XYZ file of C-alpha atoms in Angstrom:
409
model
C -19.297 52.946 -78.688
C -23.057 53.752 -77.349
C -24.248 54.396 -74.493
C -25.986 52.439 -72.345
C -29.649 51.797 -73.210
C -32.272 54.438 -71.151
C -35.149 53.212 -70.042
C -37.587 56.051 -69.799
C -40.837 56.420 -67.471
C -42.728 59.230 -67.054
C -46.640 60.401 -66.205
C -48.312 62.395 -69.099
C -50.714 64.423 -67.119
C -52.653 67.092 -68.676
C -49.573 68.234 -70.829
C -47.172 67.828 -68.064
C -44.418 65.387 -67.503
C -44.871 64.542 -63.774
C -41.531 62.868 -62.075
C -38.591 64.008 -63.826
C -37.275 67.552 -64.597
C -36.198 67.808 -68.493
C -37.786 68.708 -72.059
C -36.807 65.711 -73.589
C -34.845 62.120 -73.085
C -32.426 60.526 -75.384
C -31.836 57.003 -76.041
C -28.204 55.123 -77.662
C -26.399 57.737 -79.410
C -23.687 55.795 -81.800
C -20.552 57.368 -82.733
C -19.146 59.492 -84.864
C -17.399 56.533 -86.574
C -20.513 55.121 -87.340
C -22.232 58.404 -89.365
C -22.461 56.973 -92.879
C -24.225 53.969 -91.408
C -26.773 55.645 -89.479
C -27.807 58.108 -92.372
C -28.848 54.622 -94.038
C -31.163 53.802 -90.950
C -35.104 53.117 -92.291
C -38.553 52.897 -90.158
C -38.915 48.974 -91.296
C -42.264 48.666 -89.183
C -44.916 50.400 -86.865
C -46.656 47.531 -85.140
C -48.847 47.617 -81.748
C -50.912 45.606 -79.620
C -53.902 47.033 -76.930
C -56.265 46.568 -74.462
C -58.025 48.746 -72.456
C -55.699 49.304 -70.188
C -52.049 48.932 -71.857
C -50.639 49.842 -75.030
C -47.345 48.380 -76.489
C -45.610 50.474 -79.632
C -42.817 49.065 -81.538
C -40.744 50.878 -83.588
C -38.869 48.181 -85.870
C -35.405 50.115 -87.282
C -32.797 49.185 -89.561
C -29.880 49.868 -87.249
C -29.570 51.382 -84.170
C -30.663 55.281 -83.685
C -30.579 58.344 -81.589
C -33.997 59.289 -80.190
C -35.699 61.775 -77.858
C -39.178 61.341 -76.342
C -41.122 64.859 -76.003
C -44.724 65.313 -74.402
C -47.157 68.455 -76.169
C -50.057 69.497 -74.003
C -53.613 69.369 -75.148
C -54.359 72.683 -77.429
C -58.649 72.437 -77.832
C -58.435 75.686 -79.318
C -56.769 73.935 -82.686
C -58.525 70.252 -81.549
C -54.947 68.974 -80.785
C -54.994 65.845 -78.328
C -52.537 65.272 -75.336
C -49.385 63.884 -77.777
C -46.525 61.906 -77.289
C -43.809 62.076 -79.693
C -40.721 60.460 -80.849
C -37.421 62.187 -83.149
C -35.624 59.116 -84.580
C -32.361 60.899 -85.489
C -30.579 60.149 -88.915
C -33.414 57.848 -90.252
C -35.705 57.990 -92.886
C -39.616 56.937 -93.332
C -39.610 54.808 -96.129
C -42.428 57.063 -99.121
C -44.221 53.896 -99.131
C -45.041 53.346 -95.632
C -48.432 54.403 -94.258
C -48.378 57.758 -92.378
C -51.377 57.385 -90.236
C -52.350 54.385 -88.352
C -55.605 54.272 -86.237
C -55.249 52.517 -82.834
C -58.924 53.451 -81.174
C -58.356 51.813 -77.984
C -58.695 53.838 -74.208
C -55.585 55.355 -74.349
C -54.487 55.724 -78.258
C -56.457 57.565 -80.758
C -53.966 57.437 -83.617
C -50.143 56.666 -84.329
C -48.721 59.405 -87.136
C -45.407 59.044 -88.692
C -43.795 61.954 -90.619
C -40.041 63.210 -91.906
C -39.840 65.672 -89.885
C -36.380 67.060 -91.814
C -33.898 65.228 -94.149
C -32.523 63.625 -91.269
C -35.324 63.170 -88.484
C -38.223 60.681 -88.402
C -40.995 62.135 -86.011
C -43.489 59.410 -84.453
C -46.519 61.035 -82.697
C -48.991 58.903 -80.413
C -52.204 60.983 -79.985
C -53.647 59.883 -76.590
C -56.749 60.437 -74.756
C -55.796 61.237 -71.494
C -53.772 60.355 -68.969
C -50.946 57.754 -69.500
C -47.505 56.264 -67.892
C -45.320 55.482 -70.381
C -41.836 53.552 -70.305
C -39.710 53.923 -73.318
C -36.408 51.472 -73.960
C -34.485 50.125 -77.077
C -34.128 46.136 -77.704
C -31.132 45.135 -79.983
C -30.665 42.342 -82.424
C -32.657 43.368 -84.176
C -32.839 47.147 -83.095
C -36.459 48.083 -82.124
C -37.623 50.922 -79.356
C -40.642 49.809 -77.648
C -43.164 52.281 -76.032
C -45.223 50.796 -73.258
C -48.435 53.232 -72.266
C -50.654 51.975 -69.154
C -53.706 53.955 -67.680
C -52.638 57.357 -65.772
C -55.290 56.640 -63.179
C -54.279 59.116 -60.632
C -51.873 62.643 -61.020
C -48.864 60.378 -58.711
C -45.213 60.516 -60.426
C -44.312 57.008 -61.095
C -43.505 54.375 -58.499
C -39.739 54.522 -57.488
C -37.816 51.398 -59.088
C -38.473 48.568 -57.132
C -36.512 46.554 -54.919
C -34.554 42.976 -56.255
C -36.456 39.904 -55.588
C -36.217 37.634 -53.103
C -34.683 33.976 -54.305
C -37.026 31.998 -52.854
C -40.614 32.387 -51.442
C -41.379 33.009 -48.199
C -43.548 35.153 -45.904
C -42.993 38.315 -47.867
C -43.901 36.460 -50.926
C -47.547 35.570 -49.515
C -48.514 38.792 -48.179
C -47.922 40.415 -51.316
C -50.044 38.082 -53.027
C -52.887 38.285 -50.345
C -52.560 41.874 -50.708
C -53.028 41.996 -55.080
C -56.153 39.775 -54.515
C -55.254 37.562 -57.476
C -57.740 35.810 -59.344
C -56.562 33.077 -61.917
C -59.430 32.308 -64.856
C -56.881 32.803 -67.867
C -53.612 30.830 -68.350
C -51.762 32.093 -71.307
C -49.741 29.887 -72.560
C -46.387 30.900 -74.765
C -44.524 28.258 -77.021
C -41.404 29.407 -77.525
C -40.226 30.248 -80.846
C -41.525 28.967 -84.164
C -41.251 30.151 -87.642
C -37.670 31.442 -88.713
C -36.943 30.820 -85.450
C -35.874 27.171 -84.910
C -35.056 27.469 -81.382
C -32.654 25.172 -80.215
C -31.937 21.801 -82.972
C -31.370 18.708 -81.145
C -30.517 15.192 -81.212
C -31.724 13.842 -85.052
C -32.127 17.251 -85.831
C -35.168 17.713 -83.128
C -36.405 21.288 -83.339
C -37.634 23.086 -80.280
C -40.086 25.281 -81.906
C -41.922 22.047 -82.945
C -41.816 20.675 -79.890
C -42.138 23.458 -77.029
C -45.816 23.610 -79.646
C -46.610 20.706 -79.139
C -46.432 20.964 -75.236
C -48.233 24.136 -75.443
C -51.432 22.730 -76.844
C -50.617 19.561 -74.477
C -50.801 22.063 -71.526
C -53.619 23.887 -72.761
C -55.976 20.694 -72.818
C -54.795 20.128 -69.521
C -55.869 23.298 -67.780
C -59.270 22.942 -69.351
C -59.483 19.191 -68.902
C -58.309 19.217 -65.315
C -58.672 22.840 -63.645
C -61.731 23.708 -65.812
C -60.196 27.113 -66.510
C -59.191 29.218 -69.875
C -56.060 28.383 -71.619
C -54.909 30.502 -74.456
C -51.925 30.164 -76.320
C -49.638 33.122 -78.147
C -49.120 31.165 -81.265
C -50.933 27.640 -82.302
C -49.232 27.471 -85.455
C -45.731 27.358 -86.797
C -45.292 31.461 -86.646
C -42.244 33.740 -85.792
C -42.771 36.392 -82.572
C -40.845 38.301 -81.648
C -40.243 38.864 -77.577
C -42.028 41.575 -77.541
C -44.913 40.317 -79.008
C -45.155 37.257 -77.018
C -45.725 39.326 -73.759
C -48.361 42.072 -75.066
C -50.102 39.279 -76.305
C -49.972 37.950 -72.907
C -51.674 41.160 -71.623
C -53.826 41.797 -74.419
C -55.343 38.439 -74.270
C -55.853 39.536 -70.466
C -54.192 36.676 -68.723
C -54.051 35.511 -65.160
C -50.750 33.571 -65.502
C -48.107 33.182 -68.016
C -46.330 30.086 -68.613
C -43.509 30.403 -71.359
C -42.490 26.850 -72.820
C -39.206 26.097 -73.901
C -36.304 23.202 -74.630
C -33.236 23.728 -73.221
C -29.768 22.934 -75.100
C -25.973 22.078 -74.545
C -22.796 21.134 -76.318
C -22.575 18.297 -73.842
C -24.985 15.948 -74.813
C -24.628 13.705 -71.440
C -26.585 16.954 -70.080
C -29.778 16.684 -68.691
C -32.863 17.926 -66.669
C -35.350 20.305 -66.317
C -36.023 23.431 -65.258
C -38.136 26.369 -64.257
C -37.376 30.068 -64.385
C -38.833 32.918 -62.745
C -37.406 36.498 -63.049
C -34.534 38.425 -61.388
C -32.056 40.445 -61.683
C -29.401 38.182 -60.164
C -28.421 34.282 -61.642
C -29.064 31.191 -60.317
C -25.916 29.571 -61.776
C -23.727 29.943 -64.839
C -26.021 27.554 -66.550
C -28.824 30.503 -65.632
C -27.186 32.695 -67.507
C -26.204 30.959 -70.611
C -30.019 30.143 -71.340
C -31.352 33.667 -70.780
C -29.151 35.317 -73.179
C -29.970 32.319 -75.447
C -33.530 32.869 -74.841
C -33.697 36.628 -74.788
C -32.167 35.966 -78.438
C -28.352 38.111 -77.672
C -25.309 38.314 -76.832
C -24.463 36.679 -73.046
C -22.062 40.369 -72.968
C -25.490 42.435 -73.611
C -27.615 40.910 -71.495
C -26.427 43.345 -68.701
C -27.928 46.344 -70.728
C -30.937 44.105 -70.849
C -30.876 43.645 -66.632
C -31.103 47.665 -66.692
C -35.027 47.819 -68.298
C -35.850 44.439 -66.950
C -35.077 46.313 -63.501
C -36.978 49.668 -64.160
C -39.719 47.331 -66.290
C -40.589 44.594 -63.634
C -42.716 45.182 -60.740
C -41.627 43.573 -57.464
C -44.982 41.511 -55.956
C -45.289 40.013 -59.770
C -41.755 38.720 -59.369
C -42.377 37.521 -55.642
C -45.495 36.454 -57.035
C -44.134 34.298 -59.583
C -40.675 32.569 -57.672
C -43.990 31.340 -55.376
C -45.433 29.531 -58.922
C -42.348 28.367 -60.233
C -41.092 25.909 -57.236
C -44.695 24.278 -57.426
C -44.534 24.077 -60.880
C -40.747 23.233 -61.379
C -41.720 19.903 -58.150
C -45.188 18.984 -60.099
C -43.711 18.367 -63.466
C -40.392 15.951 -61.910
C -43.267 14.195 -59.870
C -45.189 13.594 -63.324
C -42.632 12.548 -65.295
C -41.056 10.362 -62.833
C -43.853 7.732 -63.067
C -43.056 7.662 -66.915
C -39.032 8.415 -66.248
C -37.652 7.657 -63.208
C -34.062 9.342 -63.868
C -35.592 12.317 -64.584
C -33.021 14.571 -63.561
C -34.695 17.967 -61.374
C -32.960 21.033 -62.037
C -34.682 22.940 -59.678
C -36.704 26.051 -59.680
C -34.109 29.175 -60.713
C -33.770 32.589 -61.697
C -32.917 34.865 -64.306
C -33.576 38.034 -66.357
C -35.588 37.024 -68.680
C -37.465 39.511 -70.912
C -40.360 37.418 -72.095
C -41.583 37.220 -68.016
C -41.973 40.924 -68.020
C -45.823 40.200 -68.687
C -48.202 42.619 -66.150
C -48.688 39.017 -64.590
C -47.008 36.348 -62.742
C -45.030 34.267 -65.086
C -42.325 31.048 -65.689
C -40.435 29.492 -68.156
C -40.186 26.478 -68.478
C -36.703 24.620 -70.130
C -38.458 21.108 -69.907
C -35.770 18.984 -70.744
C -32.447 19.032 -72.566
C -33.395 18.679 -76.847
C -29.352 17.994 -77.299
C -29.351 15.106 -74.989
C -30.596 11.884 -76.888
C -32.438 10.220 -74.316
C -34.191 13.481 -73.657
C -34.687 14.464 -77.158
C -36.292 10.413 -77.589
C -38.675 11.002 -74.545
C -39.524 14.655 -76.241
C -40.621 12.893 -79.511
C -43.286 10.648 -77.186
C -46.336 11.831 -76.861
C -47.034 10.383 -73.456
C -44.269 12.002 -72.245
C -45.073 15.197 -73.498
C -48.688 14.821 -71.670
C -46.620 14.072 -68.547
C -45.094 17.226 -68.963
C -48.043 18.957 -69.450
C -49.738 17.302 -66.611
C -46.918 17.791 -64.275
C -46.961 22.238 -64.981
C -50.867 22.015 -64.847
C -50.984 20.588 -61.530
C -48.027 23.106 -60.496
C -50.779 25.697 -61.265
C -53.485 23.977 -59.253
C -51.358 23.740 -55.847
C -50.176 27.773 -56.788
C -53.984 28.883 -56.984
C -54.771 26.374 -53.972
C -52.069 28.322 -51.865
C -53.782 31.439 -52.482
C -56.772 29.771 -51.706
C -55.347 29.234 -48.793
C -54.251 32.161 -47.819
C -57.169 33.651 -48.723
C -56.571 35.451 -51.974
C -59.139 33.299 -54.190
């Protein structure tokens, strides 16, 4: 049995780990039971995404590890950077994966991988200066991710924030006056694609195919109607992974982040649609059924998961978004409606989902039920699917008109 997943934060500050008192931190540890497996366990993968502001490392593993995070100070006598470094217990660094991988962005220089022993992989990040760092573990499959933002001042990091309100309300609006939000940039995320079918519905509809199709629907929209940027994560048939999705979201440097998706059921008399926003709490049963479907495990993992989300996800971005998603979630029934007039509404909900842990306010949307075969008909209809898109553009228009109103635009 393993622990449950740490997430690790911390402030690298001059050599110093600012906010918590130990030399090292550990993630999972598996058993004893388990030994022969994890002397099998590979580095599969280095990959990372950056801007200049935020850097996302992802360690892709064969199975799941033990691992400790360290911090070295600067030494300019030898020319040794500020370093970050990872011990991957039990696992090996395949002879012909590269060693040395330059990153030249603000806060990474260089990622270095070495065997450290026979039984250690060590993974050093040389930095620049200053960073915060949060470290967790994703499962199926296992992967540690290492998220590095700007340092800007010598603070220890924020304390974990507060749960979300459900619904928006006062609170909601001064935190958004208060961020000063300006939306120029939607990103827009189809949801899955590639291996990844998503859900298969009636006549063998496929959601990565459609939620696509949407996407680029949606993104003529925005520019059509709000005259603003619309970029999406993928415009082609191409598997990313969750993590991907939202560093792509803040390396293409969006304002919003709209995640498109189908929604599915054994029942095929079930219907509607939806829109999420994060929590830590679940609107329904129904709520939690399509977040562990959508954040790709197990519904009895998914309360590991509600542990990073919770250390991961900052609260006026999550107030900030359950403002978007009720205006979004009312503007696409009202669209559709003139086209479908049972449209069934869902509502605006909540859940933990991973891919809305973007550095900016985000939904998903489930637009429609694929299994259902009078949704899955409508789906296949183009002017349908550019009532759809209509319907979560003008959801964005009345969000950025409310902060218009309240003076944040």
């Amino acid at each position: 049995m393993s622990t449950r997943p740490k997430r690790i934060r911390w402030l690298v500050l001059a050599g110093t780990i600012l906010g918590m008192n130990f030399p090292c931190v550990t993630g999972p540890v598996g058993s004893s039971a388990r030994a022969e497996e994890v002397r099998r366990i590979t580095v599969e993968d280095v990959r990372f995404w950056a801007k200049p502001d935020y850097t996302r490392v992802v360690l892709d593993l064969s199975a799941e590890a033990r691992y400790e995070v360290h911090e070295l100070a600067a030494d300019p006598a030898a020319s040794k950077p500020l370093r970050i470094y990872i011990d991957i217990r039990e696992t090996q660094i395949p002879s012909q994966m590269r060693t040395t991988m330059p990153v030249k962005d603000s806060l990474v220089t260089t990622i270095r991988m070495s065997q450290f022993d026979d039984r250690t992989a060590r993974i050093v990040l040389d930095l620049k200066g200053h960073v915060r760092a949060d470290v967790f573990a994703l499962p199926d499959p296992y992967r540690i991710v290492m998220d590095l933002r700007n340092g800007v001042d010598g603070s220890a990091p924020a304390e974990k924030p507060a749960r979300a309100v459900k619904d928006p309300s006062s609170d909601s609006v001064s935190i958004a006056q208060s961020a000063g939000l300006k939306i120029r940039r939607i990103v827009i995320d189809a949801g899955h694609g590639g291996k990844d079918p998503g859900a298969i519905g009636h006549k063998g509809l496929r959601e990565k195919a459609v939620a696509l199709a949407l996407a680029r629907k949606l993104r003529e929209a925005i520019k059509r109607d709000l005259k603003l940027e619309a970029v999406l994560t993928r415009d082609q048939d191409e598997f990313l992974p969750l993590e991907e999705r939202t560093a792509k979201g803040e390396a293409l440097k969006g304002d919003l982040f709209v995640s498109i998706h189908l929604n599915a059921n054994p029942q095929r008399h079930v219907s509607g649609i939806a829109t999420y926003s994060l929590n830590f709490t679940y609107s329904d049963e129904e709520s939690r059924i399509v977040a562990a479907r959508e954040n790709q495990m197990s519904e009895d993992k998914m309360s590991d998961l509600e542990v990073i989300l919770g250390d991961l996800a900052r609260t006026e971005l999550i107030n900030e978004s359950s403002l978007l998603a009720p205006l979004v979630q009312k503007s696409i029934i009202k669209s559709v409606r003139k086209i479908a007039p049972d449209a069934k509404d869902l509502g605006a909900k909540h859940a933990p989902f991973f891919v809305l842990t973007a550095n900016m306010p985000s939904v998903l949307i489930e637009a429609s039920f694929i299994t259902n075969p009078t949704e899955a008909k409508r789906l296949r209809d183009e002017k349908y699917q550019e009532a759809v898109a209509r319907g979560i553009a003008e959801g964005i228009h009345r969000y950025i008109n409310t902060l218009r109103h309240i003076g944040v635009e």
